[in-house]
Short mmCIF file of C-alpha atoms and ligand atoms in Angstrom, two decimals:
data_model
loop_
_atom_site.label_atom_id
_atom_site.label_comp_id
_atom_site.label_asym_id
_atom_site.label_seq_id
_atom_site.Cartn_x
_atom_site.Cartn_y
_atom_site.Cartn_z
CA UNK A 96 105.82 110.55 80.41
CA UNK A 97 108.73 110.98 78.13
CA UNK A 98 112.77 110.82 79.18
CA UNK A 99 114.38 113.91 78.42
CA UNK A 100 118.05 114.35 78.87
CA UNK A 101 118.01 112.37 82.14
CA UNK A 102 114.36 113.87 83.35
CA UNK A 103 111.06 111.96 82.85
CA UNK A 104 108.83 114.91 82.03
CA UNK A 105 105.30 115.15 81.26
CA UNK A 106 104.44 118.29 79.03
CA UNK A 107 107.37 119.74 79.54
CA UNK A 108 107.13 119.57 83.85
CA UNK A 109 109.59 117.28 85.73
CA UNK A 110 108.25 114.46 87.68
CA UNK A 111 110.68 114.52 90.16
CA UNK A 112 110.46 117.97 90.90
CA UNK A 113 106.83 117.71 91.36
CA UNK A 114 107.29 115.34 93.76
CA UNK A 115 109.33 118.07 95.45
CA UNK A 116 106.54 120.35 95.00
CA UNK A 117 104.19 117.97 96.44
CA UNK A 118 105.55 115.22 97.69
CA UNK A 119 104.52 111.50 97.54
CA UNK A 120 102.87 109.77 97.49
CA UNK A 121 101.05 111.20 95.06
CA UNK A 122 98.47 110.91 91.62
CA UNK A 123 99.52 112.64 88.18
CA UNK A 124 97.88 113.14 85.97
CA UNK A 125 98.41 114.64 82.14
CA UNK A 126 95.58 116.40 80.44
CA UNK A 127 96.67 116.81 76.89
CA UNK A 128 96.79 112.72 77.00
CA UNK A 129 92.81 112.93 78.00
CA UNK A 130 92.05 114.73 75.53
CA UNK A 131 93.70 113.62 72.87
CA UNK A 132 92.39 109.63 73.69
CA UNK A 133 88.90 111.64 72.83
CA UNK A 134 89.72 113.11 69.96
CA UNK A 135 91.06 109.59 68.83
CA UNK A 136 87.85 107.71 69.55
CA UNK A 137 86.14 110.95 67.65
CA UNK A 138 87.93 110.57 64.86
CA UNK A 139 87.80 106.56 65.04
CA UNK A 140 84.29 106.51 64.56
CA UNK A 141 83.49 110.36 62.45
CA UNK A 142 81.29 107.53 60.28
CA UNK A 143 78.99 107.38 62.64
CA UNK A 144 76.44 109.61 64.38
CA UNK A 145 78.35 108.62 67.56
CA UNK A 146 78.03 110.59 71.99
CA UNK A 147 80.43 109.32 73.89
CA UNK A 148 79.75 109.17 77.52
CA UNK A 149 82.45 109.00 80.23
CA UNK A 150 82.10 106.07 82.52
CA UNK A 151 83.39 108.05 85.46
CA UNK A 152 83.10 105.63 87.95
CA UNK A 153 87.26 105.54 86.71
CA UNK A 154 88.56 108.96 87.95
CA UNK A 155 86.39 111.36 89.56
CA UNK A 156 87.92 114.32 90.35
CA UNK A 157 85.60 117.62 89.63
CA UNK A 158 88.42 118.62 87.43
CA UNK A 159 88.97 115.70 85.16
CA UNK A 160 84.96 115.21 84.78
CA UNK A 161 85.29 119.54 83.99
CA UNK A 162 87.95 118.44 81.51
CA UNK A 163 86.63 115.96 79.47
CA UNK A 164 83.24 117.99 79.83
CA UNK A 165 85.16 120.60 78.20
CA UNK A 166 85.74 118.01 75.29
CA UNK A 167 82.47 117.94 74.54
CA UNK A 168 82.07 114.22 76.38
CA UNK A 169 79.23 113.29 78.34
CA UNK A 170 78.88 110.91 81.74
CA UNK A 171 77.95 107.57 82.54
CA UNK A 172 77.38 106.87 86.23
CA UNK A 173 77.15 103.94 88.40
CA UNK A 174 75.40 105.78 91.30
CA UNK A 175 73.28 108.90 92.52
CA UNK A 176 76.54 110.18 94.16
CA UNK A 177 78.26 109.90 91.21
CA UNK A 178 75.74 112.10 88.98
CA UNK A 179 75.72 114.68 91.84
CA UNK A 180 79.51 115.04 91.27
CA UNK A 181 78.70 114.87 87.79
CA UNK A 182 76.03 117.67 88.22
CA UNK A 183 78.22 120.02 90.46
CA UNK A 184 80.95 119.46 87.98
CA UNK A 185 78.47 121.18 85.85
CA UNK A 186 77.07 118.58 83.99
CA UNK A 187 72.98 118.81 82.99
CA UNK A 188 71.19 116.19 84.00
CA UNK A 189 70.24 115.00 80.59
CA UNK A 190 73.62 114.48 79.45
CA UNK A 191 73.95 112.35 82.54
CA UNK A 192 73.25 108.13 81.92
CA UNK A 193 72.59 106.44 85.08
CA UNK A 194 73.39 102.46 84.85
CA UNK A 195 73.15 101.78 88.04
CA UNK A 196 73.23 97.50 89.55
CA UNK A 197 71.40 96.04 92.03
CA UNK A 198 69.78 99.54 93.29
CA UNK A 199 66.65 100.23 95.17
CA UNK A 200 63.54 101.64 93.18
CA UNK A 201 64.17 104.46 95.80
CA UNK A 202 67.39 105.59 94.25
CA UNK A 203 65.86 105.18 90.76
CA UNK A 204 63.25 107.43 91.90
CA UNK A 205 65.89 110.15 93.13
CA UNK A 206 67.46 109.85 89.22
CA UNK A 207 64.45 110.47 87.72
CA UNK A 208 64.12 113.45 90.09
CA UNK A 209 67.22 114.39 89.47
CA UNK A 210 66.33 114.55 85.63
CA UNK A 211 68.84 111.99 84.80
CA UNK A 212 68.00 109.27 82.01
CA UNK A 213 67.65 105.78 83.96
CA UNK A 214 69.21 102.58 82.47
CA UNK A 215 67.18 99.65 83.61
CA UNK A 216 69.19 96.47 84.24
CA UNK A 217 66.71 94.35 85.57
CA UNK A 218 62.73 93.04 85.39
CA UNK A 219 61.46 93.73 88.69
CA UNK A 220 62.65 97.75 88.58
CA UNK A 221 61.54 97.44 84.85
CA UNK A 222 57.95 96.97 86.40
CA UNK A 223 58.34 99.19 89.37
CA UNK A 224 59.35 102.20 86.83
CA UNK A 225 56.14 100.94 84.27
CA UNK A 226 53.92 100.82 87.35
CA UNK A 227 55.30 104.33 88.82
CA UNK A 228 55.59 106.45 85.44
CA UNK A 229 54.01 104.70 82.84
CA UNK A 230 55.31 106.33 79.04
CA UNK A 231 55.72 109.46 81.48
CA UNK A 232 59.55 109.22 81.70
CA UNK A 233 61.57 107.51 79.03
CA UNK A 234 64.30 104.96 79.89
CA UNK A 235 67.00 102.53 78.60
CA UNK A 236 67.30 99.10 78.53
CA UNK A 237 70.23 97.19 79.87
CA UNK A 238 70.56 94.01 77.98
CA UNK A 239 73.47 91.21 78.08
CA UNK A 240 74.22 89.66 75.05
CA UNK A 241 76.47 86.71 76.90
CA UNK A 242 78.78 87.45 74.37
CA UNK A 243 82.22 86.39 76.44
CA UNK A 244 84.83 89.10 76.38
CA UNK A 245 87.22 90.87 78.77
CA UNK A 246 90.56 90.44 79.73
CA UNK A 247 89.82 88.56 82.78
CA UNK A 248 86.96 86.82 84.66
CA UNK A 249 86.64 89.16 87.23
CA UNK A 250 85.96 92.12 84.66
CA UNK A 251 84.03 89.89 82.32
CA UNK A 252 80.40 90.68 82.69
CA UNK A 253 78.27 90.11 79.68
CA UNK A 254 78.79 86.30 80.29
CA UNK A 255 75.62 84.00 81.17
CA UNK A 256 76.56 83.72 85.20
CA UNK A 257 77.27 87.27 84.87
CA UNK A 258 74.89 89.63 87.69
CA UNK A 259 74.91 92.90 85.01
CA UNK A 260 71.72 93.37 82.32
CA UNK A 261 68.91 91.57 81.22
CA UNK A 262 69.36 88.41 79.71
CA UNK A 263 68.98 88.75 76.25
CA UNK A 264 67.02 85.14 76.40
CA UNK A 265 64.64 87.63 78.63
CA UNK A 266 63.61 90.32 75.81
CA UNK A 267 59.90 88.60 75.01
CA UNK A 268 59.42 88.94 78.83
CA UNK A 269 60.62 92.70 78.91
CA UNK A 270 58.44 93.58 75.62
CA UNK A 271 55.71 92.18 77.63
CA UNK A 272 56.16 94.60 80.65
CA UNK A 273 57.09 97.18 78.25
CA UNK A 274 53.67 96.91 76.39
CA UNK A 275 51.49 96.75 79.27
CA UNK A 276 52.88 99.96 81.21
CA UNK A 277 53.46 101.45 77.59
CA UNK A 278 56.78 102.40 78.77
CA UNK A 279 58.65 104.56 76.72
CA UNK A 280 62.32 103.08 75.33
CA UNK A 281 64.63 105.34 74.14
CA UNK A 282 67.94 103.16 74.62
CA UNK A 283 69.23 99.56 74.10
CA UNK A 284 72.32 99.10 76.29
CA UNK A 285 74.93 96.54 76.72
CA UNK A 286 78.42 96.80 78.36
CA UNK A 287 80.13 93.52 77.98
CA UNK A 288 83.22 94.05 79.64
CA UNK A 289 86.25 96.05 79.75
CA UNK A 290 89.75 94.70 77.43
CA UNK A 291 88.21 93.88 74.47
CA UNK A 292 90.59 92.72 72.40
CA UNK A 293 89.02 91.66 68.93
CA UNK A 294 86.58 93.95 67.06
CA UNK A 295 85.01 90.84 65.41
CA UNK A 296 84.10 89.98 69.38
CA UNK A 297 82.56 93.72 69.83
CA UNK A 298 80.61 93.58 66.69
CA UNK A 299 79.06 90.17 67.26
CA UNK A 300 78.15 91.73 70.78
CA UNK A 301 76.69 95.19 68.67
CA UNK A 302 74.84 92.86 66.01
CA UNK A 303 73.09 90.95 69.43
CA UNK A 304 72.05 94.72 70.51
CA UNK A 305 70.93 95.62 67.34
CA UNK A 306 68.80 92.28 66.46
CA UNK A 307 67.02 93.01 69.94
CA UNK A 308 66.05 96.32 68.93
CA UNK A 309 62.71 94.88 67.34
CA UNK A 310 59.50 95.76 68.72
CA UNK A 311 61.23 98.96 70.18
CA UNK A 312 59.90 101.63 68.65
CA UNK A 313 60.82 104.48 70.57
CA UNK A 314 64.69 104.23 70.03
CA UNK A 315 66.81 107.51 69.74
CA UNK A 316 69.87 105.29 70.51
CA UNK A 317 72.24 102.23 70.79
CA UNK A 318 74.50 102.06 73.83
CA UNK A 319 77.91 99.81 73.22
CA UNK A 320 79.45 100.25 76.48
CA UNK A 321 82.81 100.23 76.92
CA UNK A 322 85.84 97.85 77.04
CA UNK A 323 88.27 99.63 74.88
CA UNK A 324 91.75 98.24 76.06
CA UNK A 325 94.55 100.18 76.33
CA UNK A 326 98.32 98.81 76.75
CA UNK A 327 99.71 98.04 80.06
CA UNK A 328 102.40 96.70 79.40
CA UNK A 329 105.22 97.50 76.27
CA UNK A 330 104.02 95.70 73.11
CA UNK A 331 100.74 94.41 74.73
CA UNK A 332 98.15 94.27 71.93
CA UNK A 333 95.69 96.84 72.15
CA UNK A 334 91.70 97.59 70.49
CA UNK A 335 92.28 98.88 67.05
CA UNK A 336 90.19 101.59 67.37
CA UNK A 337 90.30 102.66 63.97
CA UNK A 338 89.47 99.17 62.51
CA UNK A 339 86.64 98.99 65.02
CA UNK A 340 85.14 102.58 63.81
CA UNK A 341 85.31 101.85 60.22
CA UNK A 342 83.59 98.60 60.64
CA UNK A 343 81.39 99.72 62.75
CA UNK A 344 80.05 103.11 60.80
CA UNK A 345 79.29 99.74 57.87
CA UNK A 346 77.61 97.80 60.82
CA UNK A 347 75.67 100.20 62.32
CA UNK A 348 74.64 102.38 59.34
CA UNK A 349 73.55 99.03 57.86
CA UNK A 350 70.98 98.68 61.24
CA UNK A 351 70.08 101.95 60.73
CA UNK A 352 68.74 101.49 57.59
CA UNK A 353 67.15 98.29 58.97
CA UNK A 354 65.58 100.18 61.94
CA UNK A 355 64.34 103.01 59.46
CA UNK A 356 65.41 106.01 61.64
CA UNK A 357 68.97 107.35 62.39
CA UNK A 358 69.83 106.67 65.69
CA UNK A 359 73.08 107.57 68.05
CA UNK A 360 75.42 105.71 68.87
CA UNK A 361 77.16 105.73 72.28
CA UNK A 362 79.79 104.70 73.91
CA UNK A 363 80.97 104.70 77.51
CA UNK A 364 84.71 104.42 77.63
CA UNK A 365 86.15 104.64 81.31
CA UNK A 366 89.69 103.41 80.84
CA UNK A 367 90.33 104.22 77.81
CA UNK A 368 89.90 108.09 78.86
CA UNK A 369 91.88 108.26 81.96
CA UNK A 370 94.15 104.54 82.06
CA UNK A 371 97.56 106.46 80.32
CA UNK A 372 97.22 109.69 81.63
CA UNK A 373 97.70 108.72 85.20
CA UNK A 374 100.90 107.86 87.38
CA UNK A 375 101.15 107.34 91.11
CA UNK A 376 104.17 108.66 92.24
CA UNK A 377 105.70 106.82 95.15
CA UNK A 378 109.42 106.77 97.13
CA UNK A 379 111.52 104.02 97.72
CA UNK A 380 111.54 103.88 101.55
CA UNK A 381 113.56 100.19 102.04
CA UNK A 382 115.63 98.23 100.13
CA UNK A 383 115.40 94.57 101.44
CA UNK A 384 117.71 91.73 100.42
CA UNK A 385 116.59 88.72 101.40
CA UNK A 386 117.85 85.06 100.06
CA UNK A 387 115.34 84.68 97.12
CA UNK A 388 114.75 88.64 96.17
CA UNK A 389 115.48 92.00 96.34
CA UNK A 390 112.52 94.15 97.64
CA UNK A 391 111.71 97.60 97.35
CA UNK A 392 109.48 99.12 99.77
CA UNK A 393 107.46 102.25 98.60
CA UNK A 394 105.43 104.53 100.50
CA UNK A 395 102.39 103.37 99.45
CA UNK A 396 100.19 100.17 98.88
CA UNK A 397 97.13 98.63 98.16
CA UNK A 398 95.21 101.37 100.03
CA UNK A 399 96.31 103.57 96.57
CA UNK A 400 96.15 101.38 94.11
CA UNK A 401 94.49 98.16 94.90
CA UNK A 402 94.70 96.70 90.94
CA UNK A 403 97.51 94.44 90.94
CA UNK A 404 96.15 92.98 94.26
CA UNK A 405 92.56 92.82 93.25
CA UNK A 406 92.71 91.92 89.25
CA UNK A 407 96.20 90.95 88.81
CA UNK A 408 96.98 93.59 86.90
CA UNK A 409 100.14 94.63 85.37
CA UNK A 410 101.19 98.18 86.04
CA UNK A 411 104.66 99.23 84.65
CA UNK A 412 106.72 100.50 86.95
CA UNK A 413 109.84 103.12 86.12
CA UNK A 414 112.67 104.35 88.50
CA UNK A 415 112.18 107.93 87.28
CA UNK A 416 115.41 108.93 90.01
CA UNK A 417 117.92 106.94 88.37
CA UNK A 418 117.30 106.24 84.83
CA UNK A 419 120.73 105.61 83.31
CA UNK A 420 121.41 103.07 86.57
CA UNK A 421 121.85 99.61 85.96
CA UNK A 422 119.18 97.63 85.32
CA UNK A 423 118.63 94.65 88.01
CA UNK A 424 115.64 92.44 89.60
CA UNK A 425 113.30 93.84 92.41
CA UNK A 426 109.92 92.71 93.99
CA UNK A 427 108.32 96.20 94.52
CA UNK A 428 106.11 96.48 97.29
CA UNK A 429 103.45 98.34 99.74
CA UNK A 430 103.60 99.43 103.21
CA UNK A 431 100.47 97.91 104.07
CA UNK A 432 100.28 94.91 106.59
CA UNK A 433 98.72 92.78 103.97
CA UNK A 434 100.88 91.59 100.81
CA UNK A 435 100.56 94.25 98.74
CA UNK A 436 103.01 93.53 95.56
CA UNK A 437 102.95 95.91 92.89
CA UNK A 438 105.44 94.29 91.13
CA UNK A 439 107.47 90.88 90.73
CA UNK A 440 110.57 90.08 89.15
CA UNK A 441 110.63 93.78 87.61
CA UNK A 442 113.72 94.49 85.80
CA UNK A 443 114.44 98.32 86.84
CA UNK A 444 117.03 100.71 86.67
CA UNK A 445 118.95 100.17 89.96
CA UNK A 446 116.77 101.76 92.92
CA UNK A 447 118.43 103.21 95.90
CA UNK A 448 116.62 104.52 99.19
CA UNK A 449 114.48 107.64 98.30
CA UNK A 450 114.20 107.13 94.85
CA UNK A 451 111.29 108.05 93.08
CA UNK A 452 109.26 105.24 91.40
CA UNK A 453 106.08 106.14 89.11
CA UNK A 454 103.19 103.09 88.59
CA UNK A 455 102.15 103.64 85.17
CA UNK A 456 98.29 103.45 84.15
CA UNK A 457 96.89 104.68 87.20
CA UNK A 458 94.70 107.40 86.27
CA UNK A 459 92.08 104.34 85.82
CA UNK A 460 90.58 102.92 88.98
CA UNK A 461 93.84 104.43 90.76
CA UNK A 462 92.47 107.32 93.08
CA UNK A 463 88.61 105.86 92.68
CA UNK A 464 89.23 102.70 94.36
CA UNK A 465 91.61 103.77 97.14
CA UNK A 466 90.53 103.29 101.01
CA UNK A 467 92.40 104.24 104.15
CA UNK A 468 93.22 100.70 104.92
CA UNK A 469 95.56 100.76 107.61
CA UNK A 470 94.99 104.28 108.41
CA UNK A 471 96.97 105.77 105.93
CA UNK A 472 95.83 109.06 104.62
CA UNK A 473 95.16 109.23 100.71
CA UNK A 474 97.69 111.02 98.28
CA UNK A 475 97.17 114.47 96.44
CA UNK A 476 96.35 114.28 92.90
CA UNK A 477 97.83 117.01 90.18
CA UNK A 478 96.59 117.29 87.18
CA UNK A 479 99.25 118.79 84.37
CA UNK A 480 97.23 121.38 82.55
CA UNK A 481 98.78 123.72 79.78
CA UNK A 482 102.18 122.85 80.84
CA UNK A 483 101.39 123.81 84.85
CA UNK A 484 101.48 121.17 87.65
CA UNK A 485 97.89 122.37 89.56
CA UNK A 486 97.30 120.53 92.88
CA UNK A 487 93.20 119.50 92.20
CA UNK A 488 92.97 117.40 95.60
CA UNK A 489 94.81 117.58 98.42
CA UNK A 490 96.88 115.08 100.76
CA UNK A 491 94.41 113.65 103.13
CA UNK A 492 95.21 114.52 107.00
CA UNK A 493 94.13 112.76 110.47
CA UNK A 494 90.90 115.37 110.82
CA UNK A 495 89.64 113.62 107.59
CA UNK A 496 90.03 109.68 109.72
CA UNK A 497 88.48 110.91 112.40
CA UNK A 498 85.67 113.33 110.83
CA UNK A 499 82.53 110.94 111.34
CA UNK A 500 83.72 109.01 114.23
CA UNK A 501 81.36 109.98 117.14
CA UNK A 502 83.47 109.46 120.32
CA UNK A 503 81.29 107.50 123.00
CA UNK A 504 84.21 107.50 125.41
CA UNK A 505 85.01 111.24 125.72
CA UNK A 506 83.41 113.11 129.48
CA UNK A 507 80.39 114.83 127.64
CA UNK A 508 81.18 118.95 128.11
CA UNK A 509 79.02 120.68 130.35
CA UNK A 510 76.77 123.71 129.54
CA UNK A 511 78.90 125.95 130.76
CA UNK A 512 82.30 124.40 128.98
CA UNK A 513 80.83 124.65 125.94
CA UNK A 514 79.07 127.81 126.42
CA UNK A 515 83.25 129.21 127.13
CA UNK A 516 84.17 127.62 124.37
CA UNK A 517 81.69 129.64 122.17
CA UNK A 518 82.77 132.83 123.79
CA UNK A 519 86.29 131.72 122.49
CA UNK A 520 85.27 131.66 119.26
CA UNK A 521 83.56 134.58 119.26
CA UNK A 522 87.07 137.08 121.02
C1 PLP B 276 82.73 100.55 84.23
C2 PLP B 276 81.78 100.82 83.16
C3 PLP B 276 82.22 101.32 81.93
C4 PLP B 276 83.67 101.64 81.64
O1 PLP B 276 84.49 100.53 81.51
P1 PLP B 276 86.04 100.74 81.15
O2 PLP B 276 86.58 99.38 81.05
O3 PLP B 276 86.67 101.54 82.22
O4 PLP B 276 86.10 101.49 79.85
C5 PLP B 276 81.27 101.61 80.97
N1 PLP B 276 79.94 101.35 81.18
C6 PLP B 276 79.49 100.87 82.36
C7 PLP B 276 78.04 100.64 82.54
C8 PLP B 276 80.38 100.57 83.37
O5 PLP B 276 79.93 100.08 84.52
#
């Protein structure tokens, strides 16, 4: 999103005009910032034989998971719906990780169906899959390293209390299981949280991984997750990606060596794909003075973009209507009958009625996590591709609240209503 005499534009396309186009509110998103985020994290780490799979638990519009397919990226998912999308999105199964938590063995039977490669994040599956397929179908290995990093507790999940992987304490007990159903390990996997900040942090978490590769002699690769941090806010500090790669093409080329095979690396960045690309374009319905604040009440709310509600996060937010106004104080808020703020104490150009405000990093766990809490309908998203604005999902309307609702109440029709109504079809 870039100001251009008086227009915020994204390649070239005015946001407010799309917002006529479309109207709000609504999720942008930019494809020439997709891809070049993957070309960055290619070119970060060109030391190292490195696959990069998209967590796309994030953003999962056919399109986008098209896109970054197109980039040459391949998918982590978190569940069997998620590698169907994946899969009509026209993923192969192979390229698709599954890493699911706290699953049945049912579902991890489906995966394997499915062709998908299973990452096992706890003992009791681990057994269930040796018992079931024996070295018959090859798997990975979730471990946790308890190495503590993320940005904040709730996203933190390689710590000791933490529900995700298999303690790393645990790895004599999962060589033993391995062993006796000969099961066949192709992957170590950790994923210790997303914002990491330090590399030193993410290689002390990689060195864990690698040390716990022993006794695995199967290994075709080493999974590092994700938890690339991108900015939120102006001058917050971000990962140094290309520090990290060149550190860790030394690290990992060093385990390699150790190993005595040349493995893959992967990666599994979510956020880091999709965070910057994304606005949610909202209006400015209300303007409400009251003695401690100004508020600004948007047309939308935690049912779009439940983030700042849910983690505390930060999402800048930028009058796009009125960029030259004066700059004063607002609280800017949902519609939602729940305090929804988006935004305290923001200092924004000044916002009038019907202005157009855009959230910034919302292409990340924007569209993925909304509901239709209060029965609002879900936006349209757009994504901006070779300098067009193409509609890829469209606004939500009451058919789609009312689609699986089965109406007990209703006088069932007779035969011969319904049999009229057929006949009406039919003419
Ligand atoms: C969510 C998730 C990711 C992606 O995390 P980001 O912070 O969005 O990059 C990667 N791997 C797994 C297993 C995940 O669950």
């Amino acid at each position: 999103m870039r100001l251009v005499d008086g227009k915020y534009q994204v390649q070239g396309l005015d946001l407010v005009s799309i917002c006529e186009e479309f109207g709000t509110p609504l999720y942008v998103y930019n494809a020439d910032k997709i891809i070049s985020q993957i070309q960055r994290l290619k070119q970060a780490f060109q030391g190292t034989n490195m696959k990069l799979k998209y967590a796309c638990k994030a953003l999962t519009n056919l399109n986008i998971l098209k896109l970054i397919k197109q980039q040459g990226v391949e998918l982590d998912v978190v569940s069997i719906e998620e590698a169907q999308l994946g899969i009509l999105a026209g993923y192969k199964p192979e390229e698709i990780l599954f890493t699911p938590n706290g699953v049945a063995f049912d579902e991890i039977k489906l995966a394997v169906e499915l062709g998908l490669t299973v990452n096992i994040d706890n003992i009791s599956i681990l057994e269930q899959f040796g018992h079931h397929y024996g070295n018959s179908v090859p798997c990975c290995i979730r471990i946790n390293p308890h190495i503590v990093a993320g940005g904040n507790s709730k996203i933190q999940v390689g710590h000791i209390d933490s529900k995700f992987g298999i303690s790393v304490h645990q790895l004599p007990h999962i060589r033993r299981v391995v062993e006796a159903n000969k099961i066949k390990v192709i992957g170590l996997h950790m994923h210790s949280g997303s914002d990491i900040l330090e590399s030193e942090v993410f290689l002390r978490a990689a060195e864990v991984l690698f040390n716990a590769t022993e006794g695995f002699e199967d290994l075709e690769f080493v999974d590092l997750g994700s938890g690339f941090k991108v900015a939120y806010r102006e001058g917050d500090i971000t990962t140094n990606i290309e520090e990290l790669g060149q550190e860790m093409a030394v690290a990992f080329n060093n385990f390699c060596k150790r190993y005595g095979k040349d493995l893959e690396l992967w990666f599994e960045p979510g956020k880091f794909l999709v965070s910057e690309s994304g606005v949610l374009l909202t209006k400015a319905n209300v303007i409400k003075h009251t003695p401690s604040a100004v508020f600004v009440g948007v047309d939308s709310g935690l049912n779009h973009l439940v983030r700042p509600m849910m983690y505390d996060s930060y999402h800048e937010i930028v009058n796009l209507s009125n960029p030259e106004g004066t700059k004063r104080i607002y609280n800017v808020v949902g519609y939602i009958c729940e305090t929804d703020t988006f935004g305290c104490d923001r200092k924004i150009n000044e916002v009038r009625e019907g202005d157009i405000l855009a959230m910034k990093n919302a292409g990340a766990y924007g569209y993925s996590m909304s509901s239709n809490y209060n029965s609002r309908l879900r936006p349209p998203e757009v994504l901006i591709y070779n300098h067009e604005a193409k509609l890829i999902r469209e606004r939500e309307t009451l058919d789609d609240l009312v689609r699986h609702q089965v109406d007990i109440f209703s006088t069932p029709k007779t035969k011969k209503e319904k049999g009229k109504k057929e006949v009406e079809k039919v003419s």
